[in-house]
Short mmCIF file of C-alpha atoms in Angstrom, two decimals:
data_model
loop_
_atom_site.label_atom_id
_atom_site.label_comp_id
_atom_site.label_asym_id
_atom_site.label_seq_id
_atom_site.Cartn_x
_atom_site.Cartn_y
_atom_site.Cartn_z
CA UNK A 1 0.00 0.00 0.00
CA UNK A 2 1.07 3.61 -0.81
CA UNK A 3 1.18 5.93 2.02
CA UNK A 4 1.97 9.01 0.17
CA UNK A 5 3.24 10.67 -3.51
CA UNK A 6 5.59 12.93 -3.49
CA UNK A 7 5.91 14.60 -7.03
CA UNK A 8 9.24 16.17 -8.27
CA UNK A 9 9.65 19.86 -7.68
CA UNK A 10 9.50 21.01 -11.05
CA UNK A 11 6.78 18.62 -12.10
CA UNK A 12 5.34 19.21 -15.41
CA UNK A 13 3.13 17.09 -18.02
CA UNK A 14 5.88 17.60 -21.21
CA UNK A 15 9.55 17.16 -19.49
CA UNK A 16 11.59 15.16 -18.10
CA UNK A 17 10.82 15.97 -14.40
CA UNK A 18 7.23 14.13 -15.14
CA UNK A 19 8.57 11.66 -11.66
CA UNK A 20 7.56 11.13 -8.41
CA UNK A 21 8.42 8.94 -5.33
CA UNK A 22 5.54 6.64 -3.68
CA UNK A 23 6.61 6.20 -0.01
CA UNK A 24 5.08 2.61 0.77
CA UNK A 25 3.13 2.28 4.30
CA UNK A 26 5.28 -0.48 5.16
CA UNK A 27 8.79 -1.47 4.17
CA UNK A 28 9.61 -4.25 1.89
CA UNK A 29 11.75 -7.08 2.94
CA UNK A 30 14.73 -6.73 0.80
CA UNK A 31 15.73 -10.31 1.55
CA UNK A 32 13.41 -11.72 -1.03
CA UNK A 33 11.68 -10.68 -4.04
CA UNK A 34 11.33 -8.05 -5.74
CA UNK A 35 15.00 -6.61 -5.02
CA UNK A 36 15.89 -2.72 -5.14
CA UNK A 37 17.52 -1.76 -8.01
CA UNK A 38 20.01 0.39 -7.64
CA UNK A 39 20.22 4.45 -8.37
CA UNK A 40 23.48 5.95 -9.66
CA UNK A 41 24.94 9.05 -8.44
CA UNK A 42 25.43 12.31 -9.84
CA UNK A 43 28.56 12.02 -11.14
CA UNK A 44 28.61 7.83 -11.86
CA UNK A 45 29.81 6.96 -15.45
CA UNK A 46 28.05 4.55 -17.62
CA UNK A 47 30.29 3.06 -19.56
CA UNK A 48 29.41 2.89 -23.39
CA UNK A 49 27.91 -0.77 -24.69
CA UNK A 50 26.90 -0.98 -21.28
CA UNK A 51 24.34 -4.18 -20.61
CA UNK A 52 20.97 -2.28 -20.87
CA UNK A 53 17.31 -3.59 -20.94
CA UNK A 54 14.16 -1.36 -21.98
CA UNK A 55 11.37 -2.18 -19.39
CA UNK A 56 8.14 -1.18 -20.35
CA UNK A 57 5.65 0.17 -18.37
CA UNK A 58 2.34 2.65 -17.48
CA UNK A 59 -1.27 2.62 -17.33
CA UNK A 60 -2.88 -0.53 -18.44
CA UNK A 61 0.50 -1.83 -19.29
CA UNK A 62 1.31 -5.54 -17.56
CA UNK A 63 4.20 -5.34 -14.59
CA UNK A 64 7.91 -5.12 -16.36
CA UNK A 65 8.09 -8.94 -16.30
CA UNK A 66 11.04 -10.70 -17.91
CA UNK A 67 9.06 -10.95 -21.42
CA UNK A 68 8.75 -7.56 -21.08
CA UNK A 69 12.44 -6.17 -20.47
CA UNK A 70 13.81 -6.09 -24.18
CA UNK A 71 18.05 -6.33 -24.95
CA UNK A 72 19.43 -2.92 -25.28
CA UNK A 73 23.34 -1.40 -25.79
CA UNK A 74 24.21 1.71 -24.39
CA UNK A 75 25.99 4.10 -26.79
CA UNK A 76 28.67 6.58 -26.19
CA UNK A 77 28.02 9.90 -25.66
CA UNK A 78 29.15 10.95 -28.48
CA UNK A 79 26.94 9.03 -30.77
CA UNK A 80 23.72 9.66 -28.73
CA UNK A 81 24.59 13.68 -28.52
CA UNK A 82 25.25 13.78 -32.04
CA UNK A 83 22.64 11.26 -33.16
CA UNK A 84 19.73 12.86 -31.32
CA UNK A 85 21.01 16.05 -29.31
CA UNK A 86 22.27 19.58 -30.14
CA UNK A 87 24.07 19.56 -33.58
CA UNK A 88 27.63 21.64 -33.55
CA UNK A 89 27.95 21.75 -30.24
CA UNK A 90 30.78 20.07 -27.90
CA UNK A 91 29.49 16.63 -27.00
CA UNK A 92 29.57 16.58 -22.66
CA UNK A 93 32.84 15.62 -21.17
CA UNK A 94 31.95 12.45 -19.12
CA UNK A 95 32.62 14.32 -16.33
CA UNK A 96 29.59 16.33 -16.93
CA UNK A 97 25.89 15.01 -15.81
CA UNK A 98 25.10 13.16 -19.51
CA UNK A 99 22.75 15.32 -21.31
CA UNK A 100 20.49 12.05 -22.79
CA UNK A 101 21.51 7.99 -22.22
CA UNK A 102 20.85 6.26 -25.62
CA UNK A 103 20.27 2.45 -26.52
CA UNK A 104 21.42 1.09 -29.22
CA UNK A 105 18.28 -1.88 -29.25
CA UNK A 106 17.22 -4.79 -31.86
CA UNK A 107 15.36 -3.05 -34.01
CA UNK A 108 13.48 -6.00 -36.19
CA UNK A 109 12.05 -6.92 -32.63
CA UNK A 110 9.74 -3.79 -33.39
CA UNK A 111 7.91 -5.20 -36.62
CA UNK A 112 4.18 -5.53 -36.21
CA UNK A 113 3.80 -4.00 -32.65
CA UNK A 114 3.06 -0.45 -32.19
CA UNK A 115 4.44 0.91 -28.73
CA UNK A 116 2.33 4.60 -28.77
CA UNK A 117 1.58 6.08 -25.50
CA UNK A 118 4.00 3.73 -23.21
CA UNK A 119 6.68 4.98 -21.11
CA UNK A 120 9.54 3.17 -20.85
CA UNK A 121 12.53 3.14 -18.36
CA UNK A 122 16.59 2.09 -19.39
CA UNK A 123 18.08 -0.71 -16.60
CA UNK A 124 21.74 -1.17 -16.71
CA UNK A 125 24.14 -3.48 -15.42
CA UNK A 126 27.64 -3.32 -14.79
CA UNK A 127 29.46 -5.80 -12.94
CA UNK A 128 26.40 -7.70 -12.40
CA UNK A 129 24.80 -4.81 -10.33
CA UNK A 130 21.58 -3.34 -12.33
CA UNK A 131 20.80 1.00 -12.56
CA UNK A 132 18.02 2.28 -12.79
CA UNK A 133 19.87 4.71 -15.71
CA UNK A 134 17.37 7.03 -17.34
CA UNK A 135 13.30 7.25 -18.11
CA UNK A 136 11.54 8.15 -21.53
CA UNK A 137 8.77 10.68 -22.59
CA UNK A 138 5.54 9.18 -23.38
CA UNK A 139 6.01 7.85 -26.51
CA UNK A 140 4.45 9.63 -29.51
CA UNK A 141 5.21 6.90 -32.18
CA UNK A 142 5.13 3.62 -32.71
CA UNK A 143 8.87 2.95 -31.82
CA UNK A 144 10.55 2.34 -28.68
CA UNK A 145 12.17 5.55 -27.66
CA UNK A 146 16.16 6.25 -28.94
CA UNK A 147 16.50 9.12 -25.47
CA UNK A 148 16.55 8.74 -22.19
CA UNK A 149 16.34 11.65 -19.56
CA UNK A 150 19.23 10.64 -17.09
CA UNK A 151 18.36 9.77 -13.64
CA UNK A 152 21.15 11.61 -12.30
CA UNK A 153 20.06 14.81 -12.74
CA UNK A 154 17.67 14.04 -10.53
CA UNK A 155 20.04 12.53 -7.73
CA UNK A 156 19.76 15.17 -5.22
CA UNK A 157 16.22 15.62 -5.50
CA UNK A 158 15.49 11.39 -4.68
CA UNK A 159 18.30 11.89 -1.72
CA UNK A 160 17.05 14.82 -0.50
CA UNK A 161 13.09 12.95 -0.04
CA UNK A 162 14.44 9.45 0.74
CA UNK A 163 16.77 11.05 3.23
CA UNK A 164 19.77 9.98 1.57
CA UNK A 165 19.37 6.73 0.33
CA UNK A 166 21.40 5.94 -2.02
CA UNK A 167 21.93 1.54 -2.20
CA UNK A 168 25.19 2.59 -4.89
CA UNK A 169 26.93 4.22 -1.21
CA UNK A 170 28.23 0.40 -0.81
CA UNK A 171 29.84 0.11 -3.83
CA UNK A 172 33.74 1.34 -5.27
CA UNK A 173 34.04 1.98 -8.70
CA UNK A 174 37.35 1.70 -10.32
CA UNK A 175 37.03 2.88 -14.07
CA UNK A 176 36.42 5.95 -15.94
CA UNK A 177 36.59 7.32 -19.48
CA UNK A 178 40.02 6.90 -20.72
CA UNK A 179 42.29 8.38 -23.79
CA UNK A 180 40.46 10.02 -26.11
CA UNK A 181 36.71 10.08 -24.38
CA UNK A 182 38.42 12.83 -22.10
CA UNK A 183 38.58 14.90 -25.32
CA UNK A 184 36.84 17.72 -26.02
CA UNK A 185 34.68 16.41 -28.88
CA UNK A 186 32.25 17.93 -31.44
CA UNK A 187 29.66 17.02 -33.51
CA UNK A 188 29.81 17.18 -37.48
CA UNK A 189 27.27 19.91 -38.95
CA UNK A 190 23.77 18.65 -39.84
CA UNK A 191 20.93 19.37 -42.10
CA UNK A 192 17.72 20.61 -41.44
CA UNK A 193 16.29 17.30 -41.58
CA UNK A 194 18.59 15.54 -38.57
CA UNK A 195 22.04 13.97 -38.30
CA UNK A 196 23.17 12.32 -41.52
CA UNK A 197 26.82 11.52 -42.73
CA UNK A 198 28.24 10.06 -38.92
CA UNK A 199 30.74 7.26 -39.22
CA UNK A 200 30.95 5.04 -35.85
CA UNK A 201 34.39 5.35 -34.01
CA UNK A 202 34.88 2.46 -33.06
CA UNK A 203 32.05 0.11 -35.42
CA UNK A 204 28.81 -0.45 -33.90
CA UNK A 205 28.30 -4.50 -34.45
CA UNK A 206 30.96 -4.02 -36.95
CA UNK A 207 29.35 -1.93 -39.52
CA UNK A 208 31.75 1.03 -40.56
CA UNK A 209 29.56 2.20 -43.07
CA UNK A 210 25.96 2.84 -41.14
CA UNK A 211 24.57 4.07 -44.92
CA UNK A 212 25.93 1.37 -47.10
CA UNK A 213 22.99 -0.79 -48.88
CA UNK A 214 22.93 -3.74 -50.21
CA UNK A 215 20.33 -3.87 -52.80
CA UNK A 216 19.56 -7.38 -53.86
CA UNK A 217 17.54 -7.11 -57.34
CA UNK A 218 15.51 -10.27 -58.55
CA UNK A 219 17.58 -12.41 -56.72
CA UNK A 220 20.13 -12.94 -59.46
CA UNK A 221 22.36 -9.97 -58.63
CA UNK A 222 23.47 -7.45 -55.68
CA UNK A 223 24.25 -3.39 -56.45
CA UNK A 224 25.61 -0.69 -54.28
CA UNK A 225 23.34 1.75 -52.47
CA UNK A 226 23.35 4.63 -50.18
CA UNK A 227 20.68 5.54 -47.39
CA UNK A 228 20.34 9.48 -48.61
CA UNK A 229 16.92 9.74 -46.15
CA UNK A 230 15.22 7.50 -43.46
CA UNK A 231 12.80 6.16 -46.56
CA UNK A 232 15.12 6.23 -49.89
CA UNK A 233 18.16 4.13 -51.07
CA UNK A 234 19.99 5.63 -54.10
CA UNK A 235 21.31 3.36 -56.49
CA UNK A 236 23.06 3.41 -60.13
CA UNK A 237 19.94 2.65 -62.57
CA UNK A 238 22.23 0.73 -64.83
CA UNK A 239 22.87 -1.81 -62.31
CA UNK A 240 19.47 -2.17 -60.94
CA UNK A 241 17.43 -1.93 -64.08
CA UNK A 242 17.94 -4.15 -67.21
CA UNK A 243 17.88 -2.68 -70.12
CA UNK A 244 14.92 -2.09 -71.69
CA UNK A 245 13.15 -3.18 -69.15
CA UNK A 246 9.56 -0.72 -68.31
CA UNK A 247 8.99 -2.65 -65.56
CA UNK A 248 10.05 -2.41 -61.25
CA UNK A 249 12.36 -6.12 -60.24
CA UNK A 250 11.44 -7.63 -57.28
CA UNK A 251 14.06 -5.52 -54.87
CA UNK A 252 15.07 -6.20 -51.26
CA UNK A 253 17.44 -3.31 -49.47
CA UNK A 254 19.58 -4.73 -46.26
CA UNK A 255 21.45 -2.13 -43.86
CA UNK A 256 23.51 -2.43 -41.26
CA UNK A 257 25.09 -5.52 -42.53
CA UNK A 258 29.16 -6.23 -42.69
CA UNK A 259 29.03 -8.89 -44.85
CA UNK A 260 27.57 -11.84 -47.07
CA UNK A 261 26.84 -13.54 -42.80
CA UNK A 262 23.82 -11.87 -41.84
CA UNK A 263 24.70 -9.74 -38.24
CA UNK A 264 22.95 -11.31 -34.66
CA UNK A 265 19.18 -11.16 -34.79
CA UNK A 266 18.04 -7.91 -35.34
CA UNK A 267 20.94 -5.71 -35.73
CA UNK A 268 20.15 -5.45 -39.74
CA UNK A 269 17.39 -3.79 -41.27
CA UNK A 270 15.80 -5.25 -44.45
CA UNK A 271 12.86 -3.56 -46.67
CA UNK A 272 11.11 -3.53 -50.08
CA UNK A 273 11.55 -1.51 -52.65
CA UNK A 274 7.88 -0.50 -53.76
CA UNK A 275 8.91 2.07 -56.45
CA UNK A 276 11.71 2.95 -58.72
CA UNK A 277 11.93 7.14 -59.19
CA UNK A 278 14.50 8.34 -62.11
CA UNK A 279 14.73 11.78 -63.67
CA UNK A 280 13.37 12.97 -66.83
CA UNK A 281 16.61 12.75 -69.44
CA UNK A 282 15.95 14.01 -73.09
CA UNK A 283 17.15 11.00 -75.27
CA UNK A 284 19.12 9.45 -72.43
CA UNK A 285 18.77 6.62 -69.40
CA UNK A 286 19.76 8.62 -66.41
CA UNK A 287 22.36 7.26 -64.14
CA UNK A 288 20.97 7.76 -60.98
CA UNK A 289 18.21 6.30 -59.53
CA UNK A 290 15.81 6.26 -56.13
CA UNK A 291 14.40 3.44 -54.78
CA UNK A 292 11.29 3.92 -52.60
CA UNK A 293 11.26 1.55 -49.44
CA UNK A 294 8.43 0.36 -47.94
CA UNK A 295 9.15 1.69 -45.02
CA UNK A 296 10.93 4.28 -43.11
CA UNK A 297 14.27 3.06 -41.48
CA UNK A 298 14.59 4.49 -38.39
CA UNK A 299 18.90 6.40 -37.89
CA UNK A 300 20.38 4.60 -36.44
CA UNK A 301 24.46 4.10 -35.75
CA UNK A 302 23.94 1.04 -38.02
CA UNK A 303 21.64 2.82 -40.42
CA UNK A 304 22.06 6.26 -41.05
CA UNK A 305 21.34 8.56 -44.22
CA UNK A 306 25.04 10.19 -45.72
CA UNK A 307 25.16 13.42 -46.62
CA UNK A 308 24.52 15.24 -49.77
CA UNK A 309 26.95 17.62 -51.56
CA UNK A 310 25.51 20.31 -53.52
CA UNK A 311 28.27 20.53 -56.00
CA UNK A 312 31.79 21.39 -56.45
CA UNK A 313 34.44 19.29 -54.77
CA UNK A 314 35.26 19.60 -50.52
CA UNK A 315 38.45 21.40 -50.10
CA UNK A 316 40.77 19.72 -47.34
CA UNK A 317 38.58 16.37 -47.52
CA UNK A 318 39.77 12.77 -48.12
CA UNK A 319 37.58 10.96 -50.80
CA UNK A 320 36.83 7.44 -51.19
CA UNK A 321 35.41 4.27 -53.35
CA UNK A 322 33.42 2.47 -51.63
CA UNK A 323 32.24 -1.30 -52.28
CA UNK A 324 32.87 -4.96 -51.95
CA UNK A 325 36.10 -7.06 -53.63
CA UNK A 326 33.90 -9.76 -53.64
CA UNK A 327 30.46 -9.61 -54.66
CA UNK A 328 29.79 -12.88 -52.88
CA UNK A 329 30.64 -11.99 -49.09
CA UNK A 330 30.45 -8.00 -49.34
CA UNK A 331 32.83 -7.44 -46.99
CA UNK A 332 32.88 -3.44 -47.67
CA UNK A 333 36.27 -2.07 -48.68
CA UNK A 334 37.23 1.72 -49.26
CA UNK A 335 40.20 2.74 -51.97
CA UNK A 336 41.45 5.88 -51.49
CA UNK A 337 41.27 8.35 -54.43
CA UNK A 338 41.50 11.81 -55.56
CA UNK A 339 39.40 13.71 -57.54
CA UNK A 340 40.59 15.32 -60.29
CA UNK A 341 40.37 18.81 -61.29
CA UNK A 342 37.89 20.20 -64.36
CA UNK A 343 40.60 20.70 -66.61
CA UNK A 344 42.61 17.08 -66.20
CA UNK A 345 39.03 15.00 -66.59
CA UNK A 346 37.93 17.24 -69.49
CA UNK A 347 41.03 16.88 -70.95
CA UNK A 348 41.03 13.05 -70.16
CA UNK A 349 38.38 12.13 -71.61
CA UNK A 350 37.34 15.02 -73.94
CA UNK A 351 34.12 14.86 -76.49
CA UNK A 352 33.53 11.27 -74.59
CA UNK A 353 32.11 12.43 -71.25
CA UNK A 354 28.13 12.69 -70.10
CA UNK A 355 27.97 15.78 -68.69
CA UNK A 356 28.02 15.80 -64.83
CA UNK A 357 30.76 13.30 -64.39
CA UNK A 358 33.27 13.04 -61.86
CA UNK A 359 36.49 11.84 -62.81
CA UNK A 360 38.77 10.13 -59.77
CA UNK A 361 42.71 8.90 -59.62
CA UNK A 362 43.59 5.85 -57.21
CA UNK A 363 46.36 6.20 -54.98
CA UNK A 364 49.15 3.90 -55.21
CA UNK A 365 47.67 0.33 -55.20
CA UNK A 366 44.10 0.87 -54.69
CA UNK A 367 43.18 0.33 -57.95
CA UNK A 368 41.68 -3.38 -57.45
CA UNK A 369 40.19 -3.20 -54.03
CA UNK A 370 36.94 -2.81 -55.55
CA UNK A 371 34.80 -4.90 -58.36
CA UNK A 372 33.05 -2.19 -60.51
CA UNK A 373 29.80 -4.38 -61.09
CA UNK A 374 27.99 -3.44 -58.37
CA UNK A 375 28.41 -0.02 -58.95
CA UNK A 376 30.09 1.41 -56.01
CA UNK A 377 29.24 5.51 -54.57
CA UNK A 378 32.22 8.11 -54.23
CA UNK A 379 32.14 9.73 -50.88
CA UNK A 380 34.19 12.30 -49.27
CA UNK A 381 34.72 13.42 -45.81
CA UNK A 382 34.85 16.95 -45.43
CA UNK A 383 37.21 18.92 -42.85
CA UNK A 384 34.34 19.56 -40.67
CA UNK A 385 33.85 15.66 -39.94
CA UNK A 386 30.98 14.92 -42.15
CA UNK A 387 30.48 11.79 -44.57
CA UNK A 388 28.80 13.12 -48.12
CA UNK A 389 28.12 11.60 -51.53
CA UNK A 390 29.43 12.81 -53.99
CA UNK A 391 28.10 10.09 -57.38
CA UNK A 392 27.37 6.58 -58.02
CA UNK A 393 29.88 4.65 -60.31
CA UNK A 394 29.24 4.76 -64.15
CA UNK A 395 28.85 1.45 -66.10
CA UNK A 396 31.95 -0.70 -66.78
CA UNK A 397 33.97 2.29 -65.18
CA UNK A 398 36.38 2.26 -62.18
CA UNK A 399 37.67 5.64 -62.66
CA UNK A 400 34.31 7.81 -63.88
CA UNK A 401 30.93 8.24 -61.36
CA UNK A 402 27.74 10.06 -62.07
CA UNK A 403 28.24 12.64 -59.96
CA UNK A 404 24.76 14.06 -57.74
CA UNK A 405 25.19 17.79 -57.59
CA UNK A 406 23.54 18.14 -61.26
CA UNK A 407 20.23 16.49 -59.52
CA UNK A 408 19.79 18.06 -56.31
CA UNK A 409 16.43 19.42 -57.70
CA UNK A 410 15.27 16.42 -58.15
CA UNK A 411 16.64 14.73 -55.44
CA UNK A 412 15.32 17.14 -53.23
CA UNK A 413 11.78 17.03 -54.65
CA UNK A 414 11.48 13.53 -54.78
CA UNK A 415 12.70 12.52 -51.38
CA UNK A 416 11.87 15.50 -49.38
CA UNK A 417 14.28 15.11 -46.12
CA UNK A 418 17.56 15.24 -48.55
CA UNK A 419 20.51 15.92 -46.75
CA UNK A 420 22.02 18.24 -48.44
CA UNK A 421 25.10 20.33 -47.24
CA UNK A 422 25.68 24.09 -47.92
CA UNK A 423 27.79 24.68 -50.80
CA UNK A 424 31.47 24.54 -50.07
CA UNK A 425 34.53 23.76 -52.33
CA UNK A 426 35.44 24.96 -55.66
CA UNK A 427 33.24 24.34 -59.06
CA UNK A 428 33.94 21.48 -60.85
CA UNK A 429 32.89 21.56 -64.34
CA UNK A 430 34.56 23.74 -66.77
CA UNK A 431 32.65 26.35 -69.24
CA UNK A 432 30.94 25.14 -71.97
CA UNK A 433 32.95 25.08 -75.00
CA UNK A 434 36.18 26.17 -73.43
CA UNK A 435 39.19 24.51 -74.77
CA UNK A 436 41.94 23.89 -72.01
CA UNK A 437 43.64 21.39 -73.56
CA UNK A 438 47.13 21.38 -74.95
CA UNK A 439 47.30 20.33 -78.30
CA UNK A 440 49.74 16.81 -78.23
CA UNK A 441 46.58 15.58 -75.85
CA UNK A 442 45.60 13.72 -78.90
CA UNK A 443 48.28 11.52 -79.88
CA UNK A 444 47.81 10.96 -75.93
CA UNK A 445 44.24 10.60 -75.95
CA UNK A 446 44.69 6.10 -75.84
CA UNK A 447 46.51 6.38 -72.54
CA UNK A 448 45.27 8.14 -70.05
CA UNK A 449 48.09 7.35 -67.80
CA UNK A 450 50.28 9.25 -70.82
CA UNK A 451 47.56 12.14 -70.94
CA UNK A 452 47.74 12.78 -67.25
CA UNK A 453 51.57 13.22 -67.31
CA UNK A 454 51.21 15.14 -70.21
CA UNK A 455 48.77 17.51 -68.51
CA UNK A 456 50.66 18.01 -65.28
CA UNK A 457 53.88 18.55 -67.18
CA UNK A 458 52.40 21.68 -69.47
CA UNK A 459 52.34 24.39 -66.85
CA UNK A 460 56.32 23.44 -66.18
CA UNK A 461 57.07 23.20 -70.16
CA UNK A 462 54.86 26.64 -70.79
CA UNK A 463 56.63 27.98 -67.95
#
C-alpha cells in the first residue's frame, strides 16, 4: 500500500521531471523478491555498450516482467549527442551530468507491434549490479524511444526525499573514461532534416559504413546503395534496371550488414523496394536512380542517411570508393582516391564524357580493391567531420561516377528530407565550349596514364 506521492519539484506534463516517489506504508523485505535496483549518483559513469534492458511500463501496461524487459546497448556519448542532441555543439565531457543515455536496441524486434503512449525506463548493469539509468517521454510513435532523460540529474532531488538513500553508497568503482573520451569532442554539422553523414568510431556490431545498402535485385544480382533519407536508397539505374526493361524487379534493401553472414538477430534492417523514381533525361537513361522503401528506417548508428553535396568538390577532404572485392561476401572495402580537377578530366576524356561526371585517380595500389559491377558511390569526408556523396559509379567504369550535384532538384523534390550540405569547395565543371587542352593531348588521348603526365607537365614546359 502507498502511504503518500511525493511529485518532483518542477513537475510538469511535457519534461523530463514528469517523476515522483511513492513512499510505501510499510517497508519491503529486501531479503526476497522483488529486489531494489540500484540508483546511480550524480557524477557515476556509464560506460558505453553498457548491458541495458528497456522495461516497459504505465497505465494498463502488464508489470515489467522478464518478457517484457527487451536487450538494449548503451551508446557513447558521443553518438547519442550527435545522433539525437544539439548539432555543432561540444558533446559533454563524461565528467559532466550526460545530457540524454541512448540504446542502441534490436530493431526487427519492433515489426508488427506499435508501442504509442507507453513509457519506458533504461536498466543497466555493470558488474552484475543493475541502474536504474534514465526514463523516456511518453512515446508519440510507434517505436521504442532512442532518449533517455538521465536519472542523475535528478540525484539530489530522490536523496534529498528518501533522506539519503542511495543503495550505490556500498559500492567502489574503479574505471572511468580513458584516452580520447576525455577529449573535447564535437559534432559534425547537420541538415535541417537531422544527423546524416556520422561514421561510428569504433564500429557499432561491426558496420563502418551505417549508410551502405545492399540492394539485392531479382535475386540474381546485388548493387551498391546509399541511405540518402530514413525512406530512400539511391542506387546506379544501370545496375538495378535491365535494359529495356519498363517494368520495377522484385528488390530487397539490407542495412547495417558487414558482410555476405547476416549480423545477430536484429541488428540489420531489411525492406522492399515499392517504387523505382528516375529523372526525366531528353534522349538518355539517367544514371541515378531512387528506390522507394516500404518503409521508413529508423537512424540509427547502423543505419544512417550520408550526406549530400551540392556541388563542387570539398576542399581539405579525403575521398573514397566504396564497395565490396567480392560480390559474394560484401565485406565493404574503401580505396582511397582523388578527384581530379575540371581541366585534367575534361582533358582526359574530352568529347567522350556525359555531362556531370566526376572523374577520380587511385592512390598507389588501390586500384583493385573494388569490383566495378555493383556499382560502387564516391564519398568524401569533409574537414568539418561529415560523410557526403558525392556520385554513383558509371557502367563498366572504375575511374568515372555520375556525380549528384547536377540532380539536387530532383533529389530534393522527390525525397523531401535530402541531406544536403551548404555549398562549399570549388566548381567542378569547366565552361561550356572552353578549350583547355594542350594540343599533343591527342596523340595521348589512348593512354590516359600518358595524358595525365602530359597535362601536369604543361604548366612546367609553358613555364
Amino acid at each position: 500500500m502507498v502511504a503518500r506521492l511525493v511529485p518532483h519539484e518542477n513537475a510538469s506534463w511535457d519534461d523530463a521531471s514528469d517523476l515522483a516517489l511513492l513512499q510505501l506504508r510499510a517497508p519491503v523485505n529486501l531479503s526476497t523478491a522483488p529486489r531494489p535496483v540500484c540508483l546511480p549518483h550524480p557524477e557515476h559513469y556509464f560506460l558505453p555498450r553498457s548491458r541495458c534492458r528497456l522495461a516497459l511500463w504505465g497505465r494498463g501496461e502488464p508489470a515489467a516482467g522478464p518478457n517484457a524487459q527487451l536487450e538494449a546497448e548503451l551508446l557513447s556519448g558521443w553518438w547519442c549527442h550527435c545522433l539525437y542532441g544539439r548539432q555543432g555543439a561540444s558533446v559533454p565531457p563524461p565528467g559532466d551530468p550526460p545530457h540524454a543515455l541512448c540504446p542502441a536496441y534490436q530493431e526487427e524486434e519492433e515489426a508488427g507491434r506499435c508501442w504509442n503512449y507507453s513509457h519506458w525506463s533504461l536498466l543497466c548493469q555493470e558488474e552484475g549490479t543493475w541502474f536504474l539509468a534514465g526514463i523516456s517521454d511518453l512515446s508519440s510513435g510507434c517505436l521504442r524511444p532512442r532518449v533517455f532523460y538521465p536519472l542523475q540529474t535528478h540525484g539530489p532531488w530522490i536523496s534529498h526525499v528518501t533522506r539519503g538513500a542511495y543503495l550505490e553508497d556500498q559500492l567502489t568503482w574503479d574505471w572511468g573514461p580513458e584516452g580520447e573520451e576525455t577529449e573535447t569532442q564535437t559534432c559534425p554539422p547537420t541538415t535541417e532534416h537531422g544527423a546524416c553523414g556520422l561514421r561510428p568510431e569504433p564500429a557499432v556490431m561491426g558496420v563502418l559504413w551505417p549508410w551502405l545498402a545492399e540492394v539485392h535485385v531479382a535475386g540474381d544480382r546485388v548493387c551498391t546503395g546509399i541511405l540518402v533519407a530514413p525512406g530512400w536508397v539511391l542506387a546506379a539505374t544501370h545496375c538495378v534496371l535491365r535494359p529495356g526493361s519498363t517494368t520495377v524487379p522484385y528488390i530487397e534493401v539490407y542495412l547495417g550488414r558487414a558482410g555476405a553472414i547476416p549480423l545477430p538477430q536484429g541488428h540489420q534492417v531489411s525492406r522492399l523496394v515499392i517504387s523505382i523514381r528516375l529523372p526525366r533525361h531528353l534522349g538518355l537513361r539517367p544514371p541515378l536512380a531512387l528506390l522507394e522503401l516500404s518503409s521508413r528506417v529508423e537512424p540509427s548508428p547502423s543505419a544512417l542517411p550520408i550526406c549530400l553535396h551540392p556541388g563542387g568538390v570539398p576542399l581539405g577532404g579525403s575521398c573514397w570508393v566504396l564497395g565490396w572485392k567480392d560480390s559474394r561476401d560484401r565485406v565493404p572495402v574503401a580505396a582511397a582516391v582523388s578527384i581530379l580537377m575540371p581541366r585534367l578530366c575534361h582533358c582526359l576524356y574530352q568529347g567522350i564524357l556525359p555531362s556531370g561526371t566526376l572523374c577520380v585517380l587511385y592512390s598507389e595500389g588501390q586500384e583493385d580493391r573494388c569490383e566495378v559491377t555493383s556499382a560502387p558511390p564516391l564519398l568524401c569526408q569533409t574537414e568539418e567531420g561529415s560523410w557526403v556523396l558525392m556520385g554513383m559509379a558509371v557502367r563498366g567504369s572504375q575511374e568515372l561516377f555520375a556525380a549528384i550535384a547536377p540532380e539536387e532538384a530532383w533529389i530534393s523534390q522527390t525525397v523531401g528530407e535530402a541531406h544536403f550540405l551548404p555549398p562549399s569547395g570549388y566548381p567542378y565543371w569547366p565552361p561550356e565550349g572552353s578549350n583547355l587542352c594542350p594540343p599533343d593531348m591527342a596523340r595521348a588521348s589512348g593512354s590516359p596514364q600518358a595524358a595525365l603526365f602530359l597535362l601536369l607537365l604543361t604548366p612546367l614546359i609553358q613555364g
